[in-house]
Amino acid sequence: MHAGSPDISLLFEPKSVAVVGASPNRGKIGYKIIENILEDGYKGRLYPVNPKGGEVLGHEIYTSLSAIPDDIDMAVLTIPEKQVFPAVQECAARGVKYLPIITSGFSEVGNIEGERQIVTYAREHGMRVLGPNIFGLYSSRVSLNATFGPRGIKHGKVAILTQSGALGIAMVGKTAVENIGLSAILSMGNKSDIDEADVLEYLVRQDETRIILMYVEGVQKGEKFVQALKAATKVKPVVVIKSGRSKRGAVAAASHTGSLAGADEVFDAIMRQCGVMRAESLKDAFNWCKFLAESPLPEGDNGVIVTNGGGIGVMATDACEKHNVPLYDDAKTLKEIFSPVTPAFGSTKNPVDITGQATGEDYTTALSAGLTRTDLHTVMALYCETALFTPESLTAMIRENSRRYREAGKPILFSIIGGKAIEDSISVLRKEGIPVFDDVYDAVSCMGTLYRYRRHVREPLEADAVADIDLKRVEQAIASARADNRTFLLPLEAHQVARAVGIPMPKSGVARSLDEAVRMAEGIGYPVVMKIVSKDIIHKSDAGGVALDLDDKSEVIDAYQAILHNARRYNAKARIDGVEVSEMIKRSTETIVAARRDAAFGPVVMFGLGGIYVEVMKDVAFRAFPLTLHEARTMVKETRSYPLLLGVRGEKRKDIDGVVDAIVKMGTLISLCPDITDIELNPVVVYEHGQGVKALDVRILLGTSKR
Ligand code: COA
């Protein structure tokens, strides 16, 4: 039972902090944390605790928590594993609210019970645990550096959450080199209690934080994480680095969908769905954070490249295409703006090439034109080293223009390429927080991320889509499989589920006599298909138990008799339940729509084009459920074979709304029926726009135990 959660602000703004395991011994983590807290100027009250008493760095050490004459908001525990639980009990007695536990030796080495005991006790007593197995936390609000990492952390706008301790400490060092200011750093460790979602809730409303960077190794409470990310990214950008592109999860998966849903593909898709920007490298992550923390959002889509070299101009244009940076292409207006600074042998088209003879003044004139025009929204200024600039004048020109753009609220960045003097200039300017890059791709990737974020925040808010389904009929079908001790549904049961969900299926029925077969065929309308129905005959075609394309009554009569005859000859002992008579389906574009319960994220939906597109090219898209209709449409569009649904070689556009509807229905089903682990409609035949879809086959798997 939880005794309520203390205000999350106390984790970042504690008025008093005890360090349990504080030590006067310089080699100890318990010394280093005290030193960091003191040196970095914690604004609250600090209480070192150690039964031996004494002093550390001029501060009295209390022999126990009970000896502290004050309320304690936070207790950082840095004592051996065996001592942690008794200390947690003492913390509860003192009304401590937050417990960052540095100590290792818990679930990360299999000591799950020890960790569970601590968290359960803490939660029952109104406390929350950060970690264990962490390097601590930093919060700029109260200048608290309760870590054993580097000291002298610069206050700023980037918050870092990291699941890796060593990498986290290294990231702190790296931010210092890059002169990136931080608002908070949290080492998440084993995430036994507090996870990223809890922390995001605070960071989103904390003004200092402009951007959040997360290093994630694994996600446990995925559904909560997704909700928190969706809320956070509407307020400020979130960048994630995730390790582990492993395919192991996929190998073990039982279903077709499962085999395509590699853990990383699902993670990647869900991050995009949440508006999170995933960085492939630390370099990208830091570049994006630094740029997005300072840059205003563009007012519009008219981006301009100004360059003194054609080559890097083209490189930047290519990079803009890759990173979706929109470039202004109104040649007339560009000419009007830039011809005064462009020699006749240059180009006023985008990229605007002011040529190798451009001086510092020419750059400033060109950039001033970009600055004052309200119809230009972003500028990327590129420079290849020439003899017309001194390094000093280059540095001054960039500094000055960067300042003017910042004041005007217009995004600008620079990419400058050259020798040692240029490198020096870059390092000076970067230290001042000016976005200058030695590589065009790095610069454009930052601008692309800025635009991506702009697009995300401007997306209209839409409610999640949910389908209306007949749960009772679904549960009947599941109960019949459970009664039989099966973890899969037989075709007739699966069809019952699909119908209960409202998935259009071919008309069909099971005939138990010749007369019934004929009546059914007439009712369905010719042509029809007939198939033997027997649990003892799996491979129906091999048994001669299938007849296709039956056009009239006499063909149905012949087929019925032939199917029964063949089935008996194939297996005389087979129990025959009848002959299925179904509508013969017209061919059209085939797709797969599926849903599964992901170990980390819960309900996940999948879409792909059928046949080779899925089998060979693995051309599929995923999303977490619930999702909006807009997201479901985007998911369909995301597949490389999407143009086939738009119609190729004179074909008409296909019924994409029908596909979207099936996706929402599959997601609703799996989220409402905890018994179902996988459901796959394959193929789903998609007809022309307005004519709907039809699922020809349905496979449903159940979890091994009833939920
Ligand atoms: N209350 C207060 N102080 C206590 C205590 C208690 N219940 N039990 C022990 N202490 C004191 C000890 O007396 C010692 O002080 P001293 O230096 O004056 O003797 C101090 O706490 C530390 O205890 P010690 O036994 O010396 O342990 P340690 O400092 O060698 O190791 C940890 C403690 C927590 C650092 C260690 O167990 C650990 O987990 N290390 C890994 C940390 C890590 O890597 N975390 C993840 C980073 S990403």
Tab-separated table of C-alpha atoms and ligand atoms in Angstrom, residues 20-25 28-30 49-52 77-81 83 87 90 102-105 133-135 148 164-166 169 187, ligand 1:
chain	number	residue	atom	x	y	z
A	20	VAL	CA	24.051	8.937	5.320
A	21	GLY	CA	27.532	7.457	5.061
A	22	ALA	CA	29.262	10.848	5.002
A	23	SER	CA	32.947	10.288	5.599
A	24	PRO	CA	35.994	12.394	6.429
A	25	ASN	CA	38.008	9.876	4.418
A	28	LYS	CA	35.180	7.597	0.005
A	29	ILE	CA	32.105	8.367	-2.075
A	30	GLY	CA	30.610	9.653	1.200
A	49	VAL	CA	25.552	11.340	9.123
A	50	ASN	CA	27.934	8.611	10.305
A	51	PRO	CA	27.814	6.673	13.616
A	52	LYS	CA	31.474	7.539	14.156
A	77	LEU	CA	22.375	6.923	1.208
A	78	THR	CA	25.966	5.935	0.513
A	79	ILE	CA	26.439	3.001	2.826
A	80	PRO	CA	26.998	-0.701	2.158
A	81	GLU	CA	24.053	-2.727	0.858
A	83	GLN	CA	23.034	-1.209	5.958
A	87	ALA	CA	18.780	3.227	7.306
A	90	GLU	CA	15.361	5.325	10.247
A	102	ILE	CA	23.914	5.431	-4.336
A	103	THR	CA	24.594	1.882	-3.165
A	104	SER	CA	24.996	-0.913	-5.725
A	105	GLY	CA	24.269	-4.600	-5.149
A	133	ASN	CA	22.751	2.082	-7.965
A	134	ILE	CA	23.092	5.743	-8.952
A	135	PHE	CA	25.794	8.411	-8.972
A	148	PHE	CA	30.204	11.877	-6.839
A	164	SER	CA	23.887	4.621	-17.181
A	165	GLY	CA	26.016	5.848	-14.331
A	166	ALA	CA	29.402	5.930	-16.003
A	169	ILE	CA	29.236	11.131	-15.283
A	187	SER	CA	21.026	9.200	-12.346
B	1	COA	N1	24.810	5.150	8.730
B	1	COA	C1	25.742	6.100	8.503
B	1	COA	N2	26.997	5.805	8.124
B	1	COA	C2	27.308	4.507	7.954
B	1	COA	C3	26.383	3.484	8.174
B	1	COA	C4	25.078	3.853	8.574
B	1	COA	N3	24.119	2.954	8.785
B	1	COA	N4	26.990	2.337	7.911
B	1	COA	C5	28.242	2.602	7.526
B	1	COA	N5	28.438	3.929	7.557
B	1	COA	C6	29.633	4.699	7.244
B	1	COA	C7	30.894	3.922	7.371
B	1	COA	O1	31.374	3.983	8.701
B	1	COA	C8	31.820	4.635	6.410
B	1	COA	O2	32.398	5.783	6.993
B	1	COA	P1	33.986	5.915	7.307
B	1	COA	O3	34.654	6.192	6.029
B	1	COA	O4	34.038	7.012	8.281
B	1	COA	O5	34.390	4.580	7.883
B	1	COA	C9	30.872	5.131	5.337
B	1	COA	O6	29.555	5.022	5.880
B	1	COA	C10	30.890	4.262	4.098
B	1	COA	O7	30.825	2.907	4.454
B	1	COA	P2	31.905	1.855	3.957
B	1	COA	O8	31.624	0.575	4.633
B	1	COA	O9	33.252	2.426	4.082
B	1	COA	O10	31.494	1.713	2.459
B	1	COA	P3	32.158	2.328	1.157
B	1	COA	O11	32.223	3.788	1.199
B	1	COA	O12	33.392	1.594	0.834
B	1	COA	O13	31.053	1.885	0.118
B	1	COA	C11	29.182	2.388	-1.166
B	1	COA	C12	29.734	2.305	0.214
B	1	COA	C13	27.707	2.759	-1.100
B	1	COA	C14	29.919	3.427	-1.969
B	1	COA	C15	29.343	0.987	-1.860
B	1	COA	O14	28.682	0.017	-1.076
B	1	COA	C16	28.758	0.940	-3.219
B	1	COA	O15	27.619	0.556	-3.433
B	1	COA	N6	29.565	1.335	-4.247
B	1	COA	C17	29.110	1.406	-5.593
B	1	COA	C18	28.485	2.764	-5.852
B	1	COA	C19	28.137	2.911	-7.299
B	1	COA	O16	28.948	2.641	-8.163
B	1	COA	N7	26.881	3.327	-7.593
B	1	COA	C20	26.411	3.440	-8.946
B	1	COA	C21	27.024	4.565	-9.656
B	1	COA	S1	26.385	4.761	-11.229
